[in-house]
mmCIF file of C-alpha atoms in Angstrom:
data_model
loop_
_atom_site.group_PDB
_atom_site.id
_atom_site.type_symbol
_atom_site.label_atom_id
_atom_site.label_comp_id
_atom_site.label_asym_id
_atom_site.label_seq_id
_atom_site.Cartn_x
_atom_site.Cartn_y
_atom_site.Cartn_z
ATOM 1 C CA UNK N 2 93.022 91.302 130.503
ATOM 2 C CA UNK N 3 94.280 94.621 128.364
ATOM 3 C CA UNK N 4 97.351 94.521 130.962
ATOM 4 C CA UNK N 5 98.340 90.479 129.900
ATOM 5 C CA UNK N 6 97.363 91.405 126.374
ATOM 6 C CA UNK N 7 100.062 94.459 126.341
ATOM 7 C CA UNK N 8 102.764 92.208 127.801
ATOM 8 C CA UNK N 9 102.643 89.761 125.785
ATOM 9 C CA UNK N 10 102.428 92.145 122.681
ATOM 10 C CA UNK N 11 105.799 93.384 124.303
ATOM 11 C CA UNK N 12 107.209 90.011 123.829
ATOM 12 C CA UNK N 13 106.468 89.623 120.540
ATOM 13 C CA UNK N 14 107.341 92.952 119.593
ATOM 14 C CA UNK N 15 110.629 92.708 120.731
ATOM 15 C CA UNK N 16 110.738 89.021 118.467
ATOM 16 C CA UNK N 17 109.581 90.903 115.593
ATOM 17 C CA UNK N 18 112.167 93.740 115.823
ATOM 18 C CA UNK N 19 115.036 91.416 116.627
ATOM 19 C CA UNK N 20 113.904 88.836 113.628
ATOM 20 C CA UNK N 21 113.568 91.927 111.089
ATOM 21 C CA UNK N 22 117.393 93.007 112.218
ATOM 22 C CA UNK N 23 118.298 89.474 111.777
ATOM 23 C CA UNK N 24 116.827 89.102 108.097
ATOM 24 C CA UNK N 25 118.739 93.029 107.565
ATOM 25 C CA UNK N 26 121.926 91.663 108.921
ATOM 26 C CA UNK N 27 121.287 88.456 106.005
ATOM 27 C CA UNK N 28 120.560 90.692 102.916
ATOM 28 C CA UNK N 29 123.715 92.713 104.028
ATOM 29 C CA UNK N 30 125.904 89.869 104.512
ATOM 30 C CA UNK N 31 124.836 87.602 101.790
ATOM 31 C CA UNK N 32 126.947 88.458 99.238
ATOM 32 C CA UNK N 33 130.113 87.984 101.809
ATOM 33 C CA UNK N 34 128.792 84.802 102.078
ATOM 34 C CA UNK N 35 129.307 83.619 98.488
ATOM 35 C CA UNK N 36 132.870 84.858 98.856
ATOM 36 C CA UNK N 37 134.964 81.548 99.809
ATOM 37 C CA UNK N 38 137.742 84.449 101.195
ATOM 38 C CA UNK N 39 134.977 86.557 103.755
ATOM 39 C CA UNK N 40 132.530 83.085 104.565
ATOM 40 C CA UNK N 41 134.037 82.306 108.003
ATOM 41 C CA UNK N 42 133.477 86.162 108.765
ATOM 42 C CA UNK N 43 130.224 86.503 108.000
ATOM 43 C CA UNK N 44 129.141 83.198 109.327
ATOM 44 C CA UNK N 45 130.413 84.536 112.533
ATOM 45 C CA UNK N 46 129.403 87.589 112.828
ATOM 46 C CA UNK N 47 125.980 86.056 112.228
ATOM 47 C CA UNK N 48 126.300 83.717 115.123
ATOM 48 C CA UNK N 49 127.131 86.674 117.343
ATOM 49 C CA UNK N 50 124.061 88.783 116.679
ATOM 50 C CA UNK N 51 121.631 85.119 116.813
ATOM 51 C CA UNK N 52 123.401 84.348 120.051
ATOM 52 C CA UNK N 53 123.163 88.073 121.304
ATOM 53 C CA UNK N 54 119.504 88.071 120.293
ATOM 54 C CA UNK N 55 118.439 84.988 122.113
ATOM 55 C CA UNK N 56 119.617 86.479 125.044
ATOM 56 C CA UNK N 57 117.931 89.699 124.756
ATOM 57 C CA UNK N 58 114.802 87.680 123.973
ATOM 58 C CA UNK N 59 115.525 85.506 127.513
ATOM 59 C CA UNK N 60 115.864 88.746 129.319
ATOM 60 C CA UNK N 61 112.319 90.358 128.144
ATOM 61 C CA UNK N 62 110.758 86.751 128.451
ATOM 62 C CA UNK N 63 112.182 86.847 132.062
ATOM 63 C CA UNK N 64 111.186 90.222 132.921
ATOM 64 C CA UNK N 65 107.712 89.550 131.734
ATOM 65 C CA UNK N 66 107.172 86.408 133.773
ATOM 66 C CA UNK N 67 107.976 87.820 137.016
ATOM 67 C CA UNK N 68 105.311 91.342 135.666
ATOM 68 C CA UNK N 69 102.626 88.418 135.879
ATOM 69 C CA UNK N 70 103.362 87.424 139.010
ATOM 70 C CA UNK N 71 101.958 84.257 141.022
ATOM 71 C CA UNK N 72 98.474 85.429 140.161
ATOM 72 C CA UNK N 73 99.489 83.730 136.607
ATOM 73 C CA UNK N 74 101.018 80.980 137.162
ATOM 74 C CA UNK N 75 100.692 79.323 133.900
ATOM 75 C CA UNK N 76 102.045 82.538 132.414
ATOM 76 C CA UNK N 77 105.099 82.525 134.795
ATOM 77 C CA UNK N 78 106.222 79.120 134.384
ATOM 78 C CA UNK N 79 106.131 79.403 130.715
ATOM 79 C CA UNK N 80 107.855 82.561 130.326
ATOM 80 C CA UNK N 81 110.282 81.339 132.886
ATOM 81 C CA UNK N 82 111.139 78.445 130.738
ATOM 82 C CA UNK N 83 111.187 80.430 128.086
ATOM 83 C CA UNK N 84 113.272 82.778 129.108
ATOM 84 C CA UNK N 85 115.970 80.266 130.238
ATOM 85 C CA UNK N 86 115.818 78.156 126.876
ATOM 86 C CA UNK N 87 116.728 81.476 125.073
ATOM 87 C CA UNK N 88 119.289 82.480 127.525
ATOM 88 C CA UNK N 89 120.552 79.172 127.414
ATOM 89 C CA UNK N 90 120.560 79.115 124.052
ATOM 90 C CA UNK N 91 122.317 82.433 123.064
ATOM 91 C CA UNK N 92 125.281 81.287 125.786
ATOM 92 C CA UNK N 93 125.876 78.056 124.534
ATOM 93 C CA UNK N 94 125.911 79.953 120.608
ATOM 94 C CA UNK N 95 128.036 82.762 122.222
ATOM 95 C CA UNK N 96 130.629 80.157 124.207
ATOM 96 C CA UNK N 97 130.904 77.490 121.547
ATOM 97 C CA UNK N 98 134.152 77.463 119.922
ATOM 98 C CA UNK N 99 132.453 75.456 117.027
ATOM 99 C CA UNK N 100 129.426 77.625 116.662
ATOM 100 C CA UNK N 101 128.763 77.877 113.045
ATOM 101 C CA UNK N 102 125.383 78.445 110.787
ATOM 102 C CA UNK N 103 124.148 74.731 111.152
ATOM 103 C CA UNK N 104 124.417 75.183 114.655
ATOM 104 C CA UNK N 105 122.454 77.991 114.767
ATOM 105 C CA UNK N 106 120.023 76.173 112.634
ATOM 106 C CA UNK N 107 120.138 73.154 115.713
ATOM 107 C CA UNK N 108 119.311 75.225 118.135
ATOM 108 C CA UNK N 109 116.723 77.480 116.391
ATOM 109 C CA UNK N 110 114.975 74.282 115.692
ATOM 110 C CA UNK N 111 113.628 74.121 118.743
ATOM 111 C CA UNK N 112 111.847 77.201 119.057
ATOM 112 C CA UNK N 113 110.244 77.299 115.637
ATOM 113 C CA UNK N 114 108.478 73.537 116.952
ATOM 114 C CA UNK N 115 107.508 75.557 120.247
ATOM 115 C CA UNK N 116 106.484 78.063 117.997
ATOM 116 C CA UNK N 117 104.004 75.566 115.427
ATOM 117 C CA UNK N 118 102.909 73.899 118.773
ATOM 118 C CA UNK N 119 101.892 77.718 120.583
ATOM 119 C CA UNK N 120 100.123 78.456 117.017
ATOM 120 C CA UNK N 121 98.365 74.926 117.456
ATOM 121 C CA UNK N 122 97.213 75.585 120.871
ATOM 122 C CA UNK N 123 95.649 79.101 120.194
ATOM 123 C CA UNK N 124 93.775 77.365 117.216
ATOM 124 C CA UNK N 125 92.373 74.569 119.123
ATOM 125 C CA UNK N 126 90.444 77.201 121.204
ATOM 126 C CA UNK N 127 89.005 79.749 118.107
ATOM 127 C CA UNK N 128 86.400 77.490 117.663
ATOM 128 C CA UNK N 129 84.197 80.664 116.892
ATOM 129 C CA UNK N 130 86.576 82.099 114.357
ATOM 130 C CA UNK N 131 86.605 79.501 111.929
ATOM 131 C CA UNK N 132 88.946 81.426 109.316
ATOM 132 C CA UNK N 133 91.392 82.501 111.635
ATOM 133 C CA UNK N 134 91.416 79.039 113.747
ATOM 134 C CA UNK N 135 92.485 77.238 110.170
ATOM 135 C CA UNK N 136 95.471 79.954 109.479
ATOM 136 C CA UNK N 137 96.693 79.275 112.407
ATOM 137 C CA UNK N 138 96.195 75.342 112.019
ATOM 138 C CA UNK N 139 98.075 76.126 109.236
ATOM 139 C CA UNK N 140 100.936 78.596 110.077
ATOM 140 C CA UNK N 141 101.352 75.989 113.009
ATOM 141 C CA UNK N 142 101.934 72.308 110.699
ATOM 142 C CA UNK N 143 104.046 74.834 108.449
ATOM 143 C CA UNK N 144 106.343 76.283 111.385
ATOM 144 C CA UNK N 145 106.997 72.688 112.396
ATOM 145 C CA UNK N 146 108.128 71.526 109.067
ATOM 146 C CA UNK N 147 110.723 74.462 109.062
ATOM 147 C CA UNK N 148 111.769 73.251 112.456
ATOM 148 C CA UNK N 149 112.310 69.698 110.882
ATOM 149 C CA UNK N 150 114.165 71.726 107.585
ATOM 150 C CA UNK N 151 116.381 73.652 109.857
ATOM 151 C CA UNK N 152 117.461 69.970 111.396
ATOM 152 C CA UNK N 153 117.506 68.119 108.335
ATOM 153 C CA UNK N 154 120.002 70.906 106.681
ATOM 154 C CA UNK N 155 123.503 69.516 107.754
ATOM 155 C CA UNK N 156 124.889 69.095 104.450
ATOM 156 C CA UNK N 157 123.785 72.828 103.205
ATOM 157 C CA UNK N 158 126.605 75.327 102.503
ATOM 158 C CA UNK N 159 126.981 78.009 105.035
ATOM 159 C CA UNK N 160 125.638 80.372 101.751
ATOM 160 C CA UNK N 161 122.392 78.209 101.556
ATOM 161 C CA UNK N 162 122.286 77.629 105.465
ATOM 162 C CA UNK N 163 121.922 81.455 105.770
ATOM 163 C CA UNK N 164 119.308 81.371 103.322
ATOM 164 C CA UNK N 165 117.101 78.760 105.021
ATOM 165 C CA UNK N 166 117.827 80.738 108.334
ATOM 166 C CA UNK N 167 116.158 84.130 106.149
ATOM 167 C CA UNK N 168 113.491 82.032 105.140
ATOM 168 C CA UNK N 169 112.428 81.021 108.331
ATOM 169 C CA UNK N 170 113.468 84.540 110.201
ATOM 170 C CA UNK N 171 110.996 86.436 107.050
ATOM 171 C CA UNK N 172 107.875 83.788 107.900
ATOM 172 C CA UNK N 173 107.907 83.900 111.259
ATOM 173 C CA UNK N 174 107.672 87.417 111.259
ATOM 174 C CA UNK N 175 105.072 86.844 108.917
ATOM 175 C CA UNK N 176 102.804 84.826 111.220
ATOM 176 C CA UNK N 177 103.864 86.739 113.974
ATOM 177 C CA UNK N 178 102.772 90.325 112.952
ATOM 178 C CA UNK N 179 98.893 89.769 113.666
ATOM 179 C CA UNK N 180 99.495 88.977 116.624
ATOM 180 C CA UNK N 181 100.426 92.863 117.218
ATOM 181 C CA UNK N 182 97.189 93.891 116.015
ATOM 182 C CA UNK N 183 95.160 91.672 118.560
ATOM 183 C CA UNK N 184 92.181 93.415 119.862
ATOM 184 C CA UNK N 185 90.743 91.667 123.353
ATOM 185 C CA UNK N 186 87.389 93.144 122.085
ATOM 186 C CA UNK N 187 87.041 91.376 119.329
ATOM 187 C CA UNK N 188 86.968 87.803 121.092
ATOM 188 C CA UNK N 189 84.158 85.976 121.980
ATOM 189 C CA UNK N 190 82.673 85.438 125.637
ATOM 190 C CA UNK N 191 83.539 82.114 125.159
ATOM 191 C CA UNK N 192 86.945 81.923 124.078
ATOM 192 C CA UNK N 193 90.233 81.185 126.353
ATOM 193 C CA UNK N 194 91.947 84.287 127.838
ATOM 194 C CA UNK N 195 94.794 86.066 126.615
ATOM 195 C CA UNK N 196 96.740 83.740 129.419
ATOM 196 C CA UNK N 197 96.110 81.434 126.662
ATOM 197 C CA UNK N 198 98.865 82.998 123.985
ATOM 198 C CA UNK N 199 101.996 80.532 124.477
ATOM 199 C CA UNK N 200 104.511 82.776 122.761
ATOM 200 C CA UNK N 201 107.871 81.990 122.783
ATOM 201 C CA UNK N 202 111.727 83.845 121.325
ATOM 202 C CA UNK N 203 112.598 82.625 117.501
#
């Protein structure tokens, strides 16, 4: 159990640190943004790193299906699919000609419903921590409303766009950090393994 628990802390370690580098490369950027001159820049530049992040997060999510091995095969399938949504996803970003914010916005959509849905799933089984089981009820309904934001935001400058994009990047983080301080020992008899965590790459 310590062993699955570690791996996926790797996972959303590496999330964390590539989300916090996103929301760095933002506040650095933003006022470029507002400058109708350096805009298509900055936009760009932007859609490089998200595209070069989702495939770093594919990679890891890859690498740590094939660590769990046929002995997991839940784990493995997930991370699998994972894995290829975010590599998928970075390629398409990186190979578009007409990649812009809003796309990246399209296709981050996605992951923050997988994300509300994971958050969902762990809650449904922490029926013996009552507090934490309605955060994450929660964190969960709220994730999926910024999934339907970041879909609904087509007619959002690329300046406000990029702000949304922060906004979501600074939250997730937000609900993700706990996660890192997960202690096995702390769980119930009762409750679902730590095969149970569904994480996924925002």
């Amino acid at each position: 159990m310590q062993s699955e628990l570690k791996l996926h802390r790797f996972v959303i370690t590496t999330v964390v640190t590539l989300l916090i580098a996103f929301i760095a490369a933002l506040i650095y950027l933003n006022p470029t943004l507002a400058n109708q001159r350096l805009e298509v820049v900055a936009s760009l530049v932007l859609v490089v790193l998200v595209a070069a992040a989702f495939v770093t997060i594919g990679l890891v999510e890859g690498t740590i299906a094939f660590q769990f091995g046929t002995a997991h095969k839940r784990e493995l399938v997930v991370y699998l699919a994972l894995g290829l949504l975010s590599i998928g996803t970075g390629l398409y970003l990186a190979l578009s000609r007409q990649a812009s914010l809003h796309t990246v916005a399209l296709v981050v959509a996605p992951h923050a419903f997988l994300f509300g849905l994971g958050e969902l799933r762990i809650a449904h089984h922490l029926e013996h921590h009552r507090a934490i089981r309605r955060a994450l009820y929660l964190c969960g309904a709220f994730e999926i409303v910024l999934g339907i934001s970041l879909l609904s935001g087509g007619d959002l400058s690329n300046e406000h766009m990029a702000m949304l994009l922060g906004y979501v990047a600074i939250l997730s983080t937000l609900q993700l950090l706990p996660f890192l301080f997960f202690r096995l020992s702390h769980r119930p008899r009762h409750t679902d393994s730590t095969g149970d965590l569904p994480l996924g790459g925002h």
